[in-house]
Amino acid sequence: QVQLVESGGGSVQVGGSLRLSCALPQSIMSGNAIGWFRQATRGAERELVARVMAYGMTIYSDSVKGRFTISRDNSANAVDLQMDYVQIEDAGIYYCNVVPARLGPNWGQGTQVYVYS
Protein backbone atom coordinates (compact mmCIF):
# COMPACT_ATOMS: atom_id res chain seq x y z
CA GLN A 1 0.00 0.00 0.00
CA VAL A 2 1.37 3.37 -1.02
CA GLN A 3 2.14 5.59 1.92
CA LEU A 4 2.50 9.31 2.20
CA VAL A 5 4.25 10.37 5.39
CA GLU A 6 4.06 13.95 6.58
CA SER A 7 6.15 15.31 9.43
CA GLY A 8 7.45 18.51 10.95
CA GLY A 9 4.28 19.96 12.41
CA GLY A 10 4.06 21.50 15.83
CA SER A 11 3.38 24.76 17.59
CA VAL A 12 4.63 28.03 16.20
CA GLN A 13 4.12 31.60 17.23
CA VAL A 14 2.63 34.12 14.84
CA GLY A 15 5.43 35.45 12.68
CA GLY A 16 7.55 32.37 13.22
CA SER A 17 8.66 29.58 10.93
CA LEU A 18 8.11 25.88 10.55
CA ARG A 19 9.30 23.34 8.00
CA LEU A 20 7.14 20.43 6.96
CA SER A 21 8.41 17.35 5.15
CA CYS A 22 6.68 14.78 3.01
CA ALA A 23 8.18 11.39 2.22
CA LEU A 24 6.61 9.54 -0.66
CA PRO A 25 7.43 6.60 -2.92
CA GLN A 26 9.47 7.25 -6.01
CA SER A 27 6.67 5.76 -8.10
CA ILE A 28 4.43 8.60 -6.93
CA MET A 29 7.08 11.29 -6.97
CA SER A 30 8.31 10.64 -10.46
CA GLY A 31 6.70 12.78 -13.14
CA ASN A 32 3.93 14.15 -10.91
CA ALA A 33 3.12 17.52 -9.48
CA ILE A 34 3.10 17.25 -5.69
CA GLY A 35 1.21 19.58 -3.43
CA TRP A 36 0.68 20.50 0.17
CA PHE A 37 -2.92 20.70 1.30
CA ARG A 38 -4.31 22.30 4.44
CA GLN A 39 -7.35 21.11 6.35
CA ALA A 40 -8.54 23.66 8.89
CA THR A 41 -10.14 21.03 11.11
CA ARG A 42 -10.29 17.28 10.67
CA GLY A 43 -13.12 16.43 8.31
CA ALA A 44 -13.18 19.80 6.57
CA GLU A 45 -12.32 20.22 2.92
CA ARG A 46 -8.64 20.23 2.10
CA GLU A 47 -7.27 23.36 0.48
CA LEU A 48 -4.31 23.20 -1.89
CA VAL A 49 -1.84 25.81 -0.67
CA ALA A 50 1.27 25.02 -2.70
CA ARG A 51 2.36 22.70 -5.48
CA VAL A 52 5.60 21.93 -7.24
CA MET A 53 5.57 20.56 -10.77
CA ALA A 54 7.70 17.66 -11.88
CA TYR A 55 10.06 20.08 -13.63
CA GLY A 56 10.24 22.41 -10.62
CA MET A 57 7.80 25.22 -11.25
CA THR A 58 5.95 26.25 -8.10
CA ILE A 59 2.45 27.64 -7.62
CA TYR A 60 0.98 29.05 -4.43
CA SER A 61 -2.44 30.03 -3.22
CA ASP A 62 -2.92 33.72 -2.57
CA SER A 63 -3.16 33.04 1.16
CA VAL A 64 0.44 31.79 1.40
CA LYS A 65 2.17 33.45 -1.53
CA GLY A 66 5.34 35.22 -0.44
CA ARG A 67 5.43 33.39 2.89
CA PHE A 68 5.62 29.68 2.07
CA THR A 69 8.14 27.91 -0.12
CA ILE A 70 7.65 24.44 -1.53
CA SER A 71 10.57 22.40 -2.78
CA ARG A 72 11.18 18.89 -4.01
CA ASP A 73 14.19 16.62 -3.79
CA ASN A 74 13.70 13.92 -6.39
CA SER A 75 16.74 11.98 -5.23
CA ALA A 76 15.40 11.81 -1.69
CA ASN A 77 11.75 11.35 -2.71
CA ALA A 78 10.76 14.25 -0.51
CA VAL A 79 8.77 17.44 -0.81
CA ASP A 80 9.17 20.12 1.84
CA LEU A 81 7.11 23.15 2.76
CA GLN A 82 8.94 26.02 4.42
CA MET A 83 6.44 28.15 6.31
CA ASP A 84 7.64 31.65 7.19
CA TYR A 85 5.78 34.58 8.73
CA VAL A 86 3.16 32.15 9.92
CA GLN A 87 -0.29 33.56 10.60
CA ILE A 88 -3.15 32.36 12.76
CA GLU A 89 -5.09 31.18 9.72
CA ASP A 90 -2.24 28.87 8.74
CA ALA A 91 -3.19 26.49 11.53
CA GLY A 92 -4.53 23.12 10.56
CA ILE A 93 -3.57 19.67 9.42
CA TYR A 94 -1.19 19.58 6.48
CA TYR A 95 -1.12 16.78 3.95
CA CYS A 96 0.88 16.10 0.83
CA ASN A 97 -0.36 14.33 -2.26
CA VAL A 98 -0.29 14.28 -6.01
CA VAL A 99 -2.00 17.21 -7.70
CA PRO A 100 -4.82 16.66 -8.45
CA ALA A 101 -5.29 14.49 -5.38
CA ARG A 102 -7.92 12.31 -7.05
CA LEU A 103 -5.08 10.86 -9.12
CA GLY A 104 -2.95 10.13 -6.07
CA PRO A 105 -2.89 7.50 -3.34
CA ASN A 106 -4.91 7.55 -0.13
CA TRP A 107 -4.19 10.44 2.18
CA GLY A 108 -1.59 10.04 4.88
CA GLN A 109 -2.07 10.96 8.52
CA GLY A 110 -1.06 14.55 7.99
CA THR A 111 0.91 16.73 10.34
CA GLN A 112 -0.74 19.21 12.69
CA VAL A 113 0.28 22.85 12.82
CA TYR A 114 -0.78 24.96 15.78
CA VAL A 115 -0.33 28.72 15.68
CA TYR A 116 -0.43 30.88 18.79
CA SER A 117 -0.22 34.62 19.27
PDB file of C-alpha atoms in Angstrom:
ATOM      1  CA  GLN A   1       0.000   0.000   0.000  1.00  0.00           C
ATOM      2  CA  VAL A   2       1.365   3.367  -1.020  1.00  0.00           C
ATOM      3  CA  GLN A   3       2.141   5.589   1.922  1.00  0.00           C
ATOM      4  CA  LEU A   4       2.501   9.309   2.199  1.00  0.00           C
ATOM      5  CA  VAL A   5       4.255  10.368   5.387  1.00  0.00           C
ATOM      6  CA  GLU A   6       4.056  13.952   6.576  1.00  0.00           C
ATOM      7  CA  SER A   7       6.153  15.308   9.427  1.00  0.00           C
ATOM      8  CA  GLY A   8       7.448  18.511  10.954  1.00  0.00           C
ATOM      9  CA  GLY A   9       4.280  19.958  12.407  1.00  0.00           C
ATOM     10  CA  GLY A  10       4.062  21.501  15.832  1.00  0.00           C
ATOM     11  CA  SER A  11       3.383  24.759  17.592  1.00  0.00           C
ATOM     12  CA  VAL A  12       4.627  28.033  16.204  1.00  0.00           C
ATOM     13  CA  GLN A  13       4.117  31.599  17.232  1.00  0.00           C
ATOM     14  CA  VAL A  14       2.627  34.122  14.843  1.00  0.00           C
ATOM     15  CA  GLY A  15       5.432  35.447  12.685  1.00  0.00           C
ATOM     16  CA  GLY A  16       7.550  32.366  13.221  1.00  0.00           C
ATOM     17  CA  SER A  17       8.663  29.581  10.930  1.00  0.00           C
ATOM     18  CA  LEU A  18       8.112  25.881  10.553  1.00  0.00           C
ATOM     19  CA  ARG A  19       9.296  23.342   7.996  1.00  0.00           C
ATOM     20  CA  LEU A  20       7.136  20.428   6.957  1.00  0.00           C
ATOM     21  CA  SER A  21       8.408  17.355   5.154  1.00  0.00           C
ATOM     22  CA  CYS A  22       6.683  14.777   3.014  1.00  0.00           C
ATOM     23  CA  ALA A  23       8.177  11.390   2.222  1.00  0.00           C
ATOM     24  CA  LEU A  24       6.607   9.541  -0.663  1.00  0.00           C
ATOM     25  CA  PRO A  25       7.431   6.601  -2.916  1.00  0.00           C
ATOM     26  CA  GLN A  26       9.472   7.249  -6.015  1.00  0.00           C
ATOM     27  CA  SER A  27       6.668   5.760  -8.099  1.00  0.00           C
ATOM     28  CA  ILE A  28       4.428   8.601  -6.925  1.00  0.00           C
ATOM     29  CA  MET A  29       7.079  11.292  -6.970  1.00  0.00           C
ATOM     30  CA  SER A  30       8.309  10.641 -10.462  1.00  0.00           C
ATOM     31  CA  GLY A  31       6.696  12.783 -13.137  1.00  0.00           C
ATOM     32  CA  ASN A  32       3.933  14.147 -10.912  1.00  0.00           C
ATOM     33  CA  ALA A  33       3.120  17.519  -9.476  1.00  0.00           C
ATOM     34  CA  ILE A  34       3.098  17.248  -5.694  1.00  0.00           C
ATOM     35  CA  GLY A  35       1.211  19.581  -3.433  1.00  0.00           C
ATOM     36  CA  TRP A  36       0.679  20.504   0.174  1.00  0.00           C
ATOM     37  CA  PHE A  37      -2.919  20.702   1.299  1.00  0.00           C
ATOM     38  CA  ARG A  38      -4.307  22.298   4.441  1.00  0.00           C
ATOM     39  CA  GLN A  39      -7.347  21.114   6.346  1.00  0.00           C
ATOM     40  CA  ALA A  40      -8.538  23.658   8.894  1.00  0.00           C
ATOM     41  CA  THR A  41     -10.142  21.026  11.107  1.00  0.00           C
ATOM     42  CA  ARG A  42     -10.291  17.278  10.670  1.00  0.00           C
ATOM     43  CA  GLY A  43     -13.116  16.428   8.314  1.00  0.00           C
ATOM     44  CA  ALA A  44     -13.177  19.804   6.575  1.00  0.00           C
ATOM     45  CA  GLU A  45     -12.319  20.223   2.924  1.00  0.00           C
ATOM     46  CA  ARG A  46      -8.639  20.230   2.099  1.00  0.00           C
ATOM     47  CA  GLU A  47      -7.271  23.363   0.480  1.00  0.00           C
ATOM     48  CA  LEU A  48      -4.311  23.196  -1.887  1.00  0.00           C
ATOM     49  CA  VAL A  49      -1.841  25.815  -0.674  1.00  0.00           C
ATOM     50  CA  ALA A  50       1.268  25.022  -2.705  1.00  0.00           C
ATOM     51  CA  ARG A  51       2.355  22.703  -5.480  1.00  0.00           C
ATOM     52  CA  VAL A  52       5.602  21.925  -7.244  1.00  0.00           C
ATOM     53  CA  MET A  53       5.570  20.560 -10.766  1.00  0.00           C
ATOM     54  CA  ALA A  54       7.705  17.656 -11.884  1.00  0.00           C
ATOM     55  CA  TYR A  55      10.059  20.078 -13.629  1.00  0.00           C
ATOM     56  CA  GLY A  56      10.242  22.409 -10.622  1.00  0.00           C
ATOM     57  CA  MET A  57       7.803  25.219 -11.251  1.00  0.00           C
ATOM     58  CA  THR A  58       5.947  26.251  -8.104  1.00  0.00           C
ATOM     59  CA  ILE A  59       2.449  27.639  -7.621  1.00  0.00           C
ATOM     60  CA  TYR A  60       0.978  29.052  -4.430  1.00  0.00           C
ATOM     61  CA  SER A  61      -2.440  30.032  -3.220  1.00  0.00           C
ATOM     62  CA  ASP A  62      -2.919  33.724  -2.574  1.00  0.00           C
ATOM     63  CA  SER A  63      -3.158  33.039   1.156  1.00  0.00           C
ATOM     64  CA  VAL A  64       0.439  31.793   1.405  1.00  0.00           C
ATOM     65  CA  LYS A  65       2.173  33.445  -1.532  1.00  0.00           C
ATOM     66  CA  GLY A  66       5.339  35.223  -0.444  1.00  0.00           C
ATOM     67  CA  ARG A  67       5.433  33.386   2.893  1.00  0.00           C
ATOM     68  CA  PHE A  68       5.615  29.676   2.067  1.00  0.00           C
ATOM     69  CA  THR A  69       8.142  27.913  -0.123  1.00  0.00           C
ATOM     70  CA  ILE A  70       7.650  24.437  -1.529  1.00  0.00           C
ATOM     71  CA  SER A  71      10.572  22.402  -2.778  1.00  0.00           C
ATOM     72  CA  ARG A  72      11.183  18.893  -4.005  1.00  0.00           C
ATOM     73  CA  ASP A  73      14.189  16.619  -3.794  1.00  0.00           C
ATOM     74  CA  ASN A  74      13.703  13.915  -6.391  1.00  0.00           C
ATOM     75  CA  SER A  75      16.742  11.977  -5.234  1.00  0.00           C
ATOM     76  CA  ALA A  76      15.396  11.808  -1.688  1.00  0.00           C
ATOM     77  CA  ASN A  77      11.752  11.350  -2.709  1.00  0.00           C
ATOM     78  CA  ALA A  78      10.755  14.254  -0.514  1.00  0.00           C
ATOM     79  CA  VAL A  79       8.774  17.436  -0.812  1.00  0.00           C
ATOM     80  CA  ASP A  80       9.166  20.124   1.837  1.00  0.00           C
ATOM     81  CA  LEU A  81       7.108  23.147   2.762  1.00  0.00           C
ATOM     82  CA  GLN A  82       8.943  26.023   4.422  1.00  0.00           C
ATOM     83  CA  MET A  83       6.439  28.145   6.311  1.00  0.00           C
ATOM     84  CA  ASP A  84       7.635  31.648   7.189  1.00  0.00           C
ATOM     85  CA  TYR A  85       5.775  34.584   8.731  1.00  0.00           C
ATOM     86  CA  VAL A  86       3.162  32.148   9.919  1.00  0.00           C
ATOM     87  CA  GLN A  87      -0.288  33.563  10.599  1.00  0.00           C
ATOM     88  CA  ILE A  88      -3.154  32.357  12.761  1.00  0.00           C
ATOM     89  CA  GLU A  89      -5.092  31.176   9.722  1.00  0.00           C
ATOM     90  CA  ASP A  90      -2.236  28.869   8.738  1.00  0.00           C
ATOM     91  CA  ALA A  91      -3.185  26.495  11.534  1.00  0.00           C
ATOM     92  CA  GLY A  92      -4.534  23.118  10.559  1.00  0.00           C
ATOM     93  CA  ILE A  93      -3.571  19.668   9.421  1.00  0.00           C
ATOM     94  CA  TYR A  94      -1.185  19.583   6.480  1.00  0.00           C
ATOM     95  CA  TYR A  95      -1.117  16.779   3.954  1.00  0.00           C
ATOM     96  CA  CYS A  96       0.876  16.095   0.830  1.00  0.00           C
ATOM     97  CA  ASN A  97      -0.364  14.332  -2.259  1.00  0.00           C
ATOM     98  CA  VAL A  98      -0.294  14.282  -6.009  1.00  0.00           C
ATOM     99  CA  VAL A  99      -2.002  17.213  -7.696  1.00  0.00           C
ATOM    100  CA  PRO A 100      -4.816  16.657  -8.446  1.00  0.00           C
ATOM    101  CA  ALA A 101      -5.289  14.486  -5.382  1.00  0.00           C
ATOM    102  CA  ARG A 102      -7.920  12.309  -7.048  1.00  0.00           C
ATOM    103  CA  LEU A 103      -5.078  10.858  -9.120  1.00  0.00           C
ATOM    104  CA  GLY A 104      -2.946  10.127  -6.072  1.00  0.00           C
ATOM    105  CA  PRO A 105      -2.891   7.501  -3.335  1.00  0.00           C
ATOM    106  CA  ASN A 106      -4.909   7.552  -0.130  1.00  0.00           C
ATOM    107  CA  TRP A 107      -4.194  10.438   2.181  1.00  0.00           C
ATOM    108  CA  GLY A 108      -1.592  10.045   4.880  1.00  0.00           C
ATOM    109  CA  GLN A 109      -2.068  10.957   8.520  1.00  0.00           C
ATOM    110  CA  GLY A 110      -1.061  14.548   7.989  1.00  0.00           C
ATOM    111  CA  THR A 111       0.910  16.733  10.339  1.00  0.00           C
ATOM    112  CA  GLN A 112      -0.742  19.205  12.687  1.00  0.00           C
ATOM    113  CA  VAL A 113       0.279  22.846  12.823  1.00  0.00           C
ATOM    114  CA  TYR A 114      -0.776  24.958  15.780  1.00  0.00           C
ATOM    115  CA  VAL A 115      -0.326  28.723  15.678  1.00  0.00           C
ATOM    116  CA  TYR A 116      -0.434  30.882  18.790  1.00  0.00           C
ATOM    117  CA  SER A 117      -0.223  34.617  19.275  1.00  0.00           C
TER     118      SER A 117
END
